[in-house]
Short mmCIF file of C-alpha atoms and ligand atoms in Angstrom, two decimals:
data_model
loop_
_atom_site.label_atom_id
_atom_site.label_comp_id
_atom_site.label_asym_id
_atom_site.label_seq_id
_atom_site.Cartn_x
_atom_site.Cartn_y
_atom_site.Cartn_z
CA MET A 1 104.20 116.97 74.69
CA ASP A 2 101.28 116.82 77.11
CA ALA A 3 100.93 113.65 79.10
CA GLN A 4 97.85 111.75 78.01
CA ASP A 5 95.41 110.63 80.68
CA VAL A 6 94.51 107.23 79.27
CA THR A 7 92.39 106.45 82.30
CA ALA A 8 89.87 108.92 80.82
CA ASP A 9 89.18 106.12 78.31
CA LEU A 10 87.89 103.89 81.11
CA THR A 11 84.37 103.94 82.52
CA GLU A 12 85.55 102.25 85.67
CA VAL A 13 88.76 101.04 87.28
CA LEU A 14 88.03 97.49 88.41
CA TYR A 15 91.34 96.90 90.16
CA THR A 16 94.06 99.36 91.06
CA LYS A 17 97.78 98.64 90.84
CA GLU A 18 97.84 98.10 94.62
CA GLU A 19 94.94 95.63 94.53
CA ILE A 20 96.53 93.68 91.66
CA ASP A 21 99.91 93.62 93.44
CA ALA A 22 98.34 92.29 96.62
CA ARG A 23 96.42 89.56 94.80
CA VAL A 24 99.43 88.48 92.71
CA LYS A 25 101.47 88.17 95.92
CA GLU A 26 98.75 85.97 97.46
CA LEU A 27 98.73 83.74 94.39
CA ALA A 28 102.53 83.53 94.47
CA ALA A 29 102.48 82.49 98.13
CA GLN A 30 99.96 79.76 97.35
CA ILE A 31 102.02 78.57 94.36
CA ASP A 32 105.22 78.53 96.45
CA ARG A 33 103.48 76.29 98.99
CA ASP A 34 102.08 73.95 96.31
CA TYR A 35 105.41 73.62 94.46
CA GLU A 36 107.68 73.33 97.48
CA GLY A 37 110.98 71.71 96.43
CA LYS A 38 110.05 71.80 92.75
CA ASP A 39 111.32 73.98 89.91
CA ILE A 40 108.61 75.79 87.99
CA LEU A 41 108.58 76.46 84.26
CA LEU A 42 106.43 79.54 83.86
CA VAL A 43 104.86 79.77 80.41
CA GLY A 44 103.56 83.16 79.38
CA VAL A 45 101.13 83.59 76.53
CA LEU A 46 102.11 86.65 74.52
CA LYS A 47 101.39 89.42 74.67
CA GLY A 48 98.74 89.77 77.34
CA ALA A 49 100.55 87.82 80.02
CA CYS A 50 103.62 90.08 80.04
CA MET A 51 102.64 91.90 83.25
CA VAL A 52 101.44 88.80 85.10
CA MET A 53 104.67 87.02 84.15
CA ALA A 54 106.83 89.91 85.35
CA ASP A 55 105.01 90.37 88.66
CA LEU A 56 104.20 86.74 89.46
CA SER A 57 107.73 85.53 88.69
CA ARG A 58 109.24 88.17 90.97
CA ALA A 59 106.84 87.36 93.79
CA LEU A 60 107.71 83.64 93.71
CA THR A 61 110.51 82.29 95.87
CA SER A 62 110.60 78.91 94.08
CA HIS A 63 113.18 78.33 91.34
CA VAL A 64 111.59 79.64 88.16
CA THR A 65 112.47 79.55 84.50
CA MET A 66 110.40 81.52 82.02
CA ASP A 67 109.37 80.77 78.47
CA TRP A 68 106.90 82.29 76.04
CA MET A 69 104.38 81.20 73.48
CA ALA A 70 102.40 83.17 70.95
CA VAL A 71 99.13 81.75 69.70
CA SER A 72 96.36 83.07 67.54
CA SER A 73 92.86 81.74 67.75
CA TYR A 74 91.05 81.54 64.48
CA GLY A 75 87.56 82.89 64.50
CA SER A 76 85.47 85.76 63.32
CA GLY A 77 85.16 88.98 65.24
CA THR A 78 85.84 89.09 68.93
CA LYS A 79 84.91 85.55 69.97
CA SER A 80 87.60 82.92 69.94
CA SER A 81 86.77 79.70 68.12
CA GLY A 82 88.93 77.25 69.99
CA VAL A 83 90.93 76.53 66.84
CA VAL A 84 94.41 77.70 67.75
CA ARG A 85 97.52 78.24 65.67
CA ILE A 86 100.99 78.45 67.25
CA LEU A 87 102.79 81.59 66.08
CA LYS A 88 105.76 81.13 68.38
CA ASP A 89 106.41 77.88 70.16
CA LEU A 90 108.27 77.34 73.42
CA ASP A 91 112.05 77.00 73.41
CA ALA A 92 111.93 74.66 76.40
CA ASP A 93 111.56 70.88 76.35
CA LEU A 94 108.65 70.09 78.68
CA MET A 95 109.64 66.51 79.44
CA GLY A 96 109.39 65.98 83.21
CA ARG A 97 108.89 69.69 83.93
CA HIS A 98 106.33 71.35 86.18
CA VAL A 99 104.64 73.77 83.80
CA LEU A 100 102.61 76.70 85.05
CA ILE A 101 100.81 78.68 82.37
CA ALA A 102 100.48 82.35 83.31
CA GLU A 103 97.57 84.16 81.69
CA ASP A 104 96.02 87.59 81.79
CA ILE A 105 92.40 86.58 81.32
CA ILE A 106 90.20 83.61 80.55
CA ASP A 107 87.07 84.51 78.64
CA SER A 108 85.53 81.55 76.81
CA GLY A 109 88.40 79.37 78.02
CA LEU A 110 88.75 77.82 74.55
CA THR A 111 92.28 79.06 73.89
CA LEU A 112 93.59 77.86 77.22
CA SER A 113 91.77 74.57 77.06
CA TRP A 114 93.52 73.88 73.75
CA LEU A 115 96.86 75.10 75.08
CA LYS A 116 96.71 72.98 78.22
CA SER A 117 96.12 69.75 76.27
CA ASN A 118 98.79 70.72 73.78
CA LEU A 119 101.38 71.18 76.54
CA GLU A 120 100.20 68.05 78.36
CA SER A 121 100.99 66.01 75.24
CA ARG A 122 104.69 66.96 75.52
CA GLY A 123 105.46 64.78 78.55
CA PRO A 124 105.57 67.28 81.41
CA ALA A 125 105.33 66.21 85.05
CA SER A 126 102.39 68.61 85.48
CA VAL A 127 100.55 71.47 83.79
CA GLU A 128 98.59 74.01 85.80
CA ILE A 129 97.10 77.40 84.98
CA CYS A 130 97.33 80.72 86.78
CA THR A 131 95.20 83.56 85.46
CA LEU A 132 94.81 87.03 86.88
CA LEU A 133 91.25 87.45 85.61
CA ARG A 134 88.42 85.12 84.73
CA LYS A 135 85.06 85.88 83.17
CA PRO A 136 81.87 83.95 84.01
CA GLU A 137 81.72 82.26 80.57
CA ALA A 138 84.99 80.46 81.32
CA VAL A 139 83.44 78.76 84.30
CA LYS A 140 81.23 76.76 81.90
CA VAL A 141 84.20 75.25 80.07
CA ASP A 142 85.59 72.01 81.41
CA ILE A 143 89.04 73.32 82.22
CA ASP A 144 90.75 73.11 85.56
CA VAL A 145 92.23 76.49 86.46
CA LYS A 146 94.07 76.08 89.73
CA TYR A 147 94.95 79.72 90.40
CA VAL A 148 92.51 82.57 89.70
CA GLY A 149 93.17 86.16 90.74
CA MET A 150 89.74 87.66 90.36
CA ASP A 151 86.42 86.75 88.79
CA ILE A 152 85.15 89.74 86.82
CA PRO A 153 81.90 90.69 85.10
CA ASN A 154 81.37 89.96 81.42
CA LYS A 155 82.74 93.33 80.25
CA PHE A 156 85.63 94.16 77.91
CA VAL A 157 88.57 95.16 80.09
CA VAL A 158 91.98 96.63 79.34
CA GLY A 159 95.20 97.36 81.19
CA TYR A 160 97.86 95.29 82.96
CA GLY A 161 98.77 93.56 79.68
CA LEU A 162 95.28 93.54 78.18
CA ASP A 163 94.83 95.56 75.01
CA PHE A 164 92.33 97.10 72.71
CA ALA A 165 93.91 97.40 69.24
CA GLU A 166 97.31 96.96 70.96
CA LYS A 167 96.75 99.97 73.22
CA TYR A 168 96.30 100.17 77.02
CA ARG A 169 98.54 97.20 77.81
CA ASN A 170 100.76 99.54 79.81
CA LEU A 171 98.07 100.71 82.24
CA ASP A 172 98.94 99.61 85.77
CA CYS A 173 95.26 99.09 86.61
CA VAL A 174 92.52 96.95 85.04
CA GLY A 175 89.52 98.90 83.84
CA ILE A 176 86.43 98.73 81.68
CA LEU A 177 86.96 100.39 78.32
CA ALA A 178 84.58 103.27 77.66
CA PRO A 179 82.23 102.68 74.71
CA HIS A 180 83.26 106.01 73.11
CA VAL A 181 86.69 104.49 72.44
CA TYR A 182 85.46 101.67 70.23
CA GLN A 183 82.15 102.97 68.87
P1 5GP B 201 89.29 82.80 75.28
O1 5GP B 201 89.39 82.46 76.75
O2 5GP B 201 87.92 83.32 74.94
O3 5GP B 201 89.70 81.69 74.36
O4 5GP B 201 90.25 83.99 74.89
C1 5GP B 201 91.08 84.60 75.79
C2 5GP B 201 91.82 85.72 75.11
O5 5GP B 201 90.90 86.69 74.57
C3 5GP B 201 92.65 86.46 76.14
O6 5GP B 201 93.93 85.92 76.26
C4 5GP B 201 92.62 87.88 75.61
O7 5GP B 201 93.66 88.05 74.68
C5 5GP B 201 91.29 88.00 74.90
N1 5GP B 201 90.26 88.62 75.77
C6 5GP B 201 89.20 88.02 76.33
N2 5GP B 201 88.48 88.87 77.08
C7 5GP B 201 89.11 90.07 77.00
C8 5GP B 201 88.87 91.37 77.57
O8 5GP B 201 87.92 91.63 78.32
N3 5GP B 201 89.75 92.35 77.25
C9 5GP B 201 90.82 92.13 76.44
N4 5GP B 201 91.62 93.17 76.22
N5 5GP B 201 91.09 90.92 75.88
C10 5GP B 201 90.24 89.90 76.17
MG1 MG B 202 96.08 86.04 77.09
MG1 MG B 203 94.16 91.27 72.63
#
């Protein structure tokens, strides 16, 4: 079988594997400093955060436990509505824990804003957010995101966990999906 060059489906590579690695390591160093002496409960939001979780957790030197949540945001088409349903809840009890939500991308910010308040209601010592990517829209939402990898233009991106119709999550770069793929 011929190897498929999926990068041909991208109009542009925004960040290469090397650039992502370097930025994730910077974020991890910052997080290690901020959480010195504390154990971190990393919460990954399935499925997009799989790569950030894997890379960020390995770059941290703090004690880390990892848990996962799956949520679906109700809404028509491609815009999230802010009404969120939990498909898979955490296994961990958050009481007294330092929770760090790891995310792939914040677009409208509605999903994460809901998630942060939901987790805060479970008695944790703290809840912070680390996202690899953030789009300009998210900046308008009143949500405190402590760790942001990169601010990106308002384009639909794939790779490094981010999908289009469940594809492209396995790309090691982040790129803009070519219109011919979805039109
Ligand atoms: P929001 O912040 O709008 O509530 O939704 C965030 C979720 O929408 C992300 O976790 C991701 O699943 C999806 N999303 C938002 N922007 C993009 C994008 O550019 N590409 C991909 N693949 N998913 C996106
Ligand atoms: Mg996500
Ligand atoms: Mg998706």
